[in-house]
PDB file of C-alpha atoms in Angstrom:
ATOM      1  CA  MET A   1       0.000   0.000   0.000  1.00 37.00           C
ATOM      2  CA  PRO A   2       1.402   3.431  -0.879  1.00 41.00           C
ATOM      3  CA  SER A   3       2.230   5.901   1.832  1.00 42.00           C
ATOM      4  CA  TYR A   4       0.025   8.971   2.200  1.00 44.00           C
ATOM      5  CA  GLU A   5       0.483  12.587   3.138  1.00 47.00           C
ATOM      6  CA  SER A   6      -2.586  14.820   3.327  1.00 52.00           C
ATOM      7  CA  GLY A   7      -4.624  12.124   1.603  1.00 52.00           C
ATOM      8  CA  LYS A   8      -2.499  11.920  -1.547  1.00 52.00           C
ATOM      9  CA  PRO A   9      -0.112   9.213  -2.711  1.00 46.00           C
ATOM     10  CA  LEU A  10       3.489  10.288  -2.258  1.00 42.00           C
ATOM     11  CA  ALA A  11       4.455   8.589  -5.503  1.00 51.00           C
ATOM     12  CA  ALA A  12       2.124   7.844  -8.369  1.00 51.00           C
ATOM     13  CA  HIS A  13       4.237   4.850  -9.377  1.00 52.00           C
ATOM     14  CA  GLU A  14       3.473   3.239  -5.971  1.00 63.00           C
ATOM     15  CA  VAL A  15      -0.249   2.989  -6.712  1.00 65.00           C
ATOM     16  CA  THR A  16      -1.238  -0.657  -6.397  1.00 74.00           C
ATOM     17  CA  PRO A  17      -3.804  -2.409  -8.603  1.00 78.00           C
ATOM     18  CA  GLU A  18      -6.110  -2.584  -5.571  1.00 83.00           C
ATOM     19  CA  LEU A  19      -5.880   1.170  -5.019  1.00 75.00           C
ATOM     20  CA  ARG A  20      -6.393   1.792  -8.737  1.00 76.00           C
ATOM     21  CA  GLU A  21      -9.556  -0.331  -8.650  1.00 85.00           C
ATOM     22  CA  ALA A  22     -10.811   1.353  -5.470  1.00 82.00           C
ATOM     23  CA  ALA A  23     -10.211   4.809  -6.984  1.00 80.00           C
ATOM     24  CA  GLY A  24     -12.173   3.804 -10.084  1.00 83.00           C
ATOM     25  CA  GLU A  25     -15.050   2.523  -7.957  1.00 88.00           C
ATOM     26  CA  LEU A  26     -15.062   5.724  -5.915  1.00 84.00           C
ATOM     27  CA  VAL A  27     -15.264   7.889  -9.025  1.00 84.00           C
ATOM     28  CA  SER A  28     -18.028   5.650 -10.417  1.00 86.00           C
ATOM     29  CA  ALA A  29     -19.972   6.198  -7.184  1.00 86.00           C
ATOM     30  CA  TRP A  30     -19.539   9.975  -7.565  1.00 83.00           C
ATOM     31  CA  GLU A  31     -20.704   9.750 -11.195  1.00 83.00           C
ATOM     32  CA  VAL A  32     -23.921   8.081 -10.033  1.00 84.00           C
ATOM     33  CA  ALA A  33     -24.365  10.486  -7.108  1.00 81.00           C
ATOM     34  CA  LEU A  34     -23.888  13.539  -9.330  1.00 79.00           C
ATOM     35  CA  ALA A  35     -26.013  12.330 -12.234  1.00 81.00           C
ATOM     36  CA  PRO A  36     -28.698  14.863 -13.124  1.00 82.00           C
ATOM     37  CA  SER A  37     -32.226  13.924 -12.219  1.00 82.00           C
ATOM     38  CA  ASP A  38     -35.159  13.707 -14.562  1.00 82.00           C
ATOM     39  CA  GLU A  39     -38.393  15.634 -13.997  1.00 82.00           C
ATOM     40  CA  ASP A  40     -40.086  12.732 -12.188  1.00 84.00           C
ATOM     41  CA  GLY A  41     -37.157  12.406  -9.797  1.00 82.00           C
ATOM     42  CA  LEU A  42     -37.263  16.111  -9.037  1.00 85.00           C
ATOM     43  CA  LEU A  43     -41.029  16.094  -8.545  1.00 85.00           C
ATOM     44  CA  ASN A  44     -40.657  13.209  -6.094  1.00 84.00           C
ATOM     45  CA  ALA A  45     -37.885  15.082  -4.253  1.00 83.00           C
ATOM     46  CA  LEU A  46     -39.954  18.272  -4.124  1.00 85.00           C
ATOM     47  CA  GLY A  47     -43.124  16.441  -3.133  1.00 81.00           C
ATOM     48  CA  GLY A  48     -42.158  16.514   0.539  1.00 79.00           C
ATOM     49  CA  LEU A  49     -42.631  20.263   0.525  1.00 80.00           C
ATOM     50  CA  SER A  50     -46.361  19.802  -0.007  1.00 77.00           C
ATOM     51  CA  VAL A  51     -46.798  19.110   3.713  1.00 72.00           C
ATOM     52  CA  MET A  52     -45.847  22.740   4.366  1.00 70.00           C
ATOM     53  CA  VAL A  53     -48.993  23.936   2.617  1.00 65.00           C
ATOM     54  CA  ALA A  54     -51.338  21.042   3.396  1.00 60.00           C
ATOM     55  CA  GLY A  55     -54.896  22.337   3.588  1.00 59.00           C
ATOM     56  CA  ARG A  56     -53.900  25.904   2.611  1.00 65.00           C
ATOM     57  CA  ASP A  57     -53.191  25.699  -1.121  1.00 65.00           C
ATOM     58  CA  ASP A  58     -55.246  24.376  -3.976  1.00 75.00           C
ATOM     59  CA  ALA A  59     -53.911  20.985  -5.140  1.00 77.00           C
ATOM     60  CA  ASP A  60     -53.785  22.103  -8.795  1.00 83.00           C
ATOM     61  CA  GLU A  61     -51.904  25.268  -7.852  1.00 83.00           C
ATOM     62  CA  LEU A  62     -49.413  23.232  -5.816  1.00 82.00           C
ATOM     63  CA  ALA A  63     -48.892  20.806  -8.723  1.00 83.00           C
ATOM     64  CA  VAL A  64     -48.117  23.730 -11.056  1.00 87.00           C
ATOM     65  CA  ARG A  65     -45.734  25.254  -8.505  1.00 86.00           C
ATOM     66  CA  LEU A  66     -43.862  21.970  -8.061  1.00 86.00           C
ATOM     67  CA  ALA A  67     -43.641  21.500 -11.850  1.00 88.00           C
ATOM     68  CA  VAL A  68     -42.155  24.996 -12.236  1.00 90.00           C
ATOM     69  CA  TYR A  69     -39.682  24.287  -9.423  1.00 89.00           C
ATOM     70  CA  ALA A  70     -38.710  20.976 -11.043  1.00 89.00           C
ATOM     71  CA  GLU A  71     -38.169  22.703 -14.391  1.00 89.00           C
ATOM     72  CA  ASP A  72     -35.949  25.319 -12.768  1.00 90.00           C
ATOM     73  CA  LEU A  73     -33.940  22.696 -10.861  1.00 90.00           C
ATOM     74  CA  GLU A  74     -33.478  20.446 -13.892  1.00 87.00           C
ATOM     75  CA  GLY A  75     -30.022  18.918 -14.103  1.00 84.00           C
ATOM     76  CA  ILE A  76     -29.450  18.905 -10.350  1.00 86.00           C
ATOM     77  CA  PRO A  77     -29.204  15.453  -8.744  1.00 85.00           C
ATOM     78  CA  ALA A  78     -32.543  14.554  -7.143  1.00 81.00           C
ATOM     79  CA  ARG A  79     -30.771  13.307  -4.002  1.00 83.00           C
ATOM     80  CA  LEU A  80     -29.453  16.857  -3.392  1.00 87.00           C
ATOM     81  CA  VAL A  81     -32.881  18.368  -4.003  1.00 88.00           C
ATOM     82  CA  GLN A  82     -34.355  15.778  -1.622  1.00 87.00           C
ATOM     83  CA  ALA A  83     -31.793  16.556   1.081  1.00 89.00           C
ATOM     84  CA  ALA A  84     -32.282  20.310   0.625  1.00 91.00           C
ATOM     85  CA  THR A  85     -36.070  20.073   0.841  1.00 89.00           C
ATOM     86  CA  ILE A  86     -35.863  17.970   3.996  1.00 91.00           C
ATOM     87  CA  LYS A  87     -33.496  20.479   5.586  1.00 92.00           C
ATOM     88  CA  LEU A  88     -35.688  23.430   4.562  1.00 91.00           C
ATOM     89  CA  ARG A  89     -38.903  21.695   5.610  1.00 88.00           C
ATOM     90  CA  ARG A  90     -37.424  21.250   9.088  1.00 90.00           C
ATOM     91  CA  SER A  91     -36.126  24.801   9.384  1.00 89.00           C
ATOM     92  CA  LEU A  92     -38.620  27.073   7.567  1.00 86.00           C
ATOM     93  CA  LYS A  93     -42.134  28.027   8.524  1.00 84.00           C
ATOM     94  CA  TRP A  94     -43.268  28.788   4.974  1.00 85.00           C
ATOM     95  CA  PHE A  95     -42.925  27.152   1.591  1.00 85.00           C
ATOM     96  CA  PRO A  96     -39.367  27.858   0.383  1.00 89.00           C
ATOM     97  CA  THR A  97     -38.596  29.973  -2.639  1.00 90.00           C
ATOM     98  CA  LEU A  98     -36.545  28.622  -5.497  1.00 92.00           C
ATOM     99  CA  ALA A  99     -33.703  30.855  -4.326  1.00 93.00           C
ATOM    100  CA  GLU A 100     -33.782  29.263  -0.863  1.00 93.00           C
ATOM    101  CA  ILE A 101     -33.721  25.761  -2.351  1.00 93.00           C
ATOM    102  CA  ARG A 102     -30.863  26.671  -4.706  1.00 93.00           C
ATOM    103  CA  GLU A 103     -28.869  28.237  -1.865  1.00 94.00           C
ATOM    104  CA  CYS A 104     -29.277  25.104   0.253  1.00 93.00           C
ATOM    105  CA  ILE A 105     -28.241  22.894  -2.690  1.00 90.00           C
ATOM    106  CA  ALA A 106     -25.202  25.118  -3.324  1.00 89.00           C
ATOM    107  CA  GLU A 107     -24.106  24.615   0.294  1.00 90.00           C
ATOM    108  CA  MET A 108     -24.382  20.856  -0.163  1.00 86.00           C
ATOM    109  CA  TYR A 109     -22.408  20.965  -3.423  1.00 81.00           C
ATOM    110  CA  ALA A 110     -19.719  23.018  -1.678  1.00 82.00           C
ATOM    111  CA  ALA A 111     -19.458  20.404   1.067  1.00 83.00           C
ATOM    112  CA  GLU A 112     -19.105  17.548  -1.454  1.00 80.00           C
ATOM    113  CA  ARG A 113     -16.835  19.255  -3.972  1.00 79.00           C
ATOM    114  CA  PRO A 114     -13.466  18.575  -2.271  1.00 81.00           C
ATOM    115  CA  PHE A 115     -14.240  14.874  -1.871  1.00 80.00           C
ATOM    116  CA  ALA A 116     -15.361  14.445  -5.473  1.00 80.00           C
ATOM    117  CA  ILE A 117     -12.323  16.292  -6.796  1.00 80.00           C
ATOM    118  CA  ARG A 118      -9.896  14.327  -4.619  1.00 79.00           C
ATOM    119  CA  ALA A 119     -11.502  11.036  -5.694  1.00 81.00           C
ATOM    120  CA  TYR A 120     -11.075  11.883  -9.358  1.00 81.00           C
ATOM    121  CA  ALA A 121      -7.526  13.174  -8.835  1.00 80.00           C
ATOM    122  CA  LEU A 122      -6.582   9.892  -7.140  1.00 78.00           C
ATOM    123  CA  LYS A 123      -8.118   7.917 -10.007  1.00 81.00           C
ATOM    124  CA  TRP A 124      -6.264  10.054 -12.523  1.00 80.00           C
ATOM    125  CA  VAL A 125      -2.935   9.562 -10.751  1.00 77.00           C
ATOM    126  CA  ALA A 126      -3.596   5.814 -10.626  1.00 77.00           C
ATOM    127  CA  GLU A 127      -4.257   5.692 -14.365  1.00 79.00           C
ATOM    128  CA  ASN A 128      -1.470   8.037 -15.503  1.00 77.00           C
ATOM    129  CA  PRO A 129       2.054   7.078 -14.501  1.00 74.00           C
ATOM    130  CA  LYS A 130       4.279   9.976 -13.586  1.00 75.00           C
ATOM    131  CA  GLN A 131       6.296  11.260 -16.517  1.00 76.00           C
ATOM    132  CA  ALA A 132      10.037  11.857 -16.308  1.00 77.00           C
ATOM    133  CA  GLY A 133      10.955  15.293 -15.036  1.00 81.00           C
ATOM    134  CA  TRP A 134       7.952  15.714 -12.735  1.00 78.00           C
ATOM    135  CA  SER A 135       8.256  15.435  -8.968  1.00 79.00           C
ATOM    136  CA  ASP A 136       5.501  13.564  -7.127  1.00 74.00           C
ATOM    137  CA  ASP A 137       4.132  16.854  -5.792  1.00 76.00           C
ATOM    138  CA  GLU A 138       4.129  18.455  -9.235  1.00 78.00           C
ATOM    139  CA  TRP A 139       2.391  15.431 -10.710  1.00 77.00           C
ATOM    140  CA  TRP A 140      -0.299  15.500  -8.036  1.00 74.00           C
ATOM    141  CA  ASN A 141      -0.708  19.246  -7.588  1.00 75.00           C
ATOM    142  CA  TYR A 142      -0.648  20.269 -11.225  1.00 77.00           C
ATOM    143  CA  ARG A 143      -1.622  17.388 -13.474  1.00 79.00           C
ATOM    144  CA  ALA A 144      -4.015  15.450 -11.259  1.00 79.00           C
ATOM    145  CA  LEU A 145      -5.800  18.453  -9.807  1.00 78.00           C
ATOM    146  CA  LYS A 146      -6.088  20.072 -13.238  1.00 81.00           C
ATOM    147  CA  ALA A 147      -7.756  16.913 -14.559  1.00 82.00           C
ATOM    148  CA  ALA A 148      -9.957  16.747 -11.452  1.00 80.00           C
ATOM    149  CA  HIS A 149     -11.044  20.378 -11.797  1.00 79.00           C
ATOM    150  CA  GLU A 150     -11.977  19.803 -15.437  1.00 82.00           C
ATOM    151  CA  TRP A 151     -14.020  16.785 -14.357  1.00 80.00           C
ATOM    152  CA  ALA A 152     -15.750  18.851 -11.655  1.00 76.00           C
ATOM    153  CA  GLN A 153     -16.472  21.708 -14.082  1.00 78.00           C
ATOM    154  CA  GLU A 154     -18.125  19.289 -16.517  1.00 79.00           C
ATOM    155  CA  ARG A 155     -20.443  18.141 -13.714  1.00 72.00           C
ATOM    156  CA  GLY A 156     -21.326  21.595 -12.416  1.00 68.00           C
ATOM    157  CA  LEU A 157     -19.328  21.252  -9.207  1.00 65.00           C
ATOM    158  CA  MET A 158     -17.146  24.224 -10.110  1.00 64.00           C
ATOM    159  CA  ALA A 159     -17.812  27.421 -12.036  1.00 58.00           C
TER     160      ALA A 159
END
């Protein structure tokens, strides 16, 4: 097993096949977790908010509101929308605005971003042997993190 410092392999050439496989599995898990939801998934995630207006709003009006919210939140993983709506339902007295939901989701993305990026950087290091002339730190800090940031940008984790 390679030695670690601050969660990174000290030498990319020390990455074992087991670690390479584990890094690939970790990135695959992030790919699934960050996959955008479809409209049905978002409507299911937003459906929990309906308890906040139970008995006060017309059912047709609520259905239209949830459909508009789902359209606006399209592309965001339903699991994040679900977690945000649960958090907001427990902390707000009134039905949340789209801005409140988006702000809560952004906080959750910010909390996950470093872990997703590190997972991809580790996978990248495991798949790309260090080239001559690069120190281990240069290989990790420049090449791996650059690849990881590009991966995160493609998935909306970074601007």
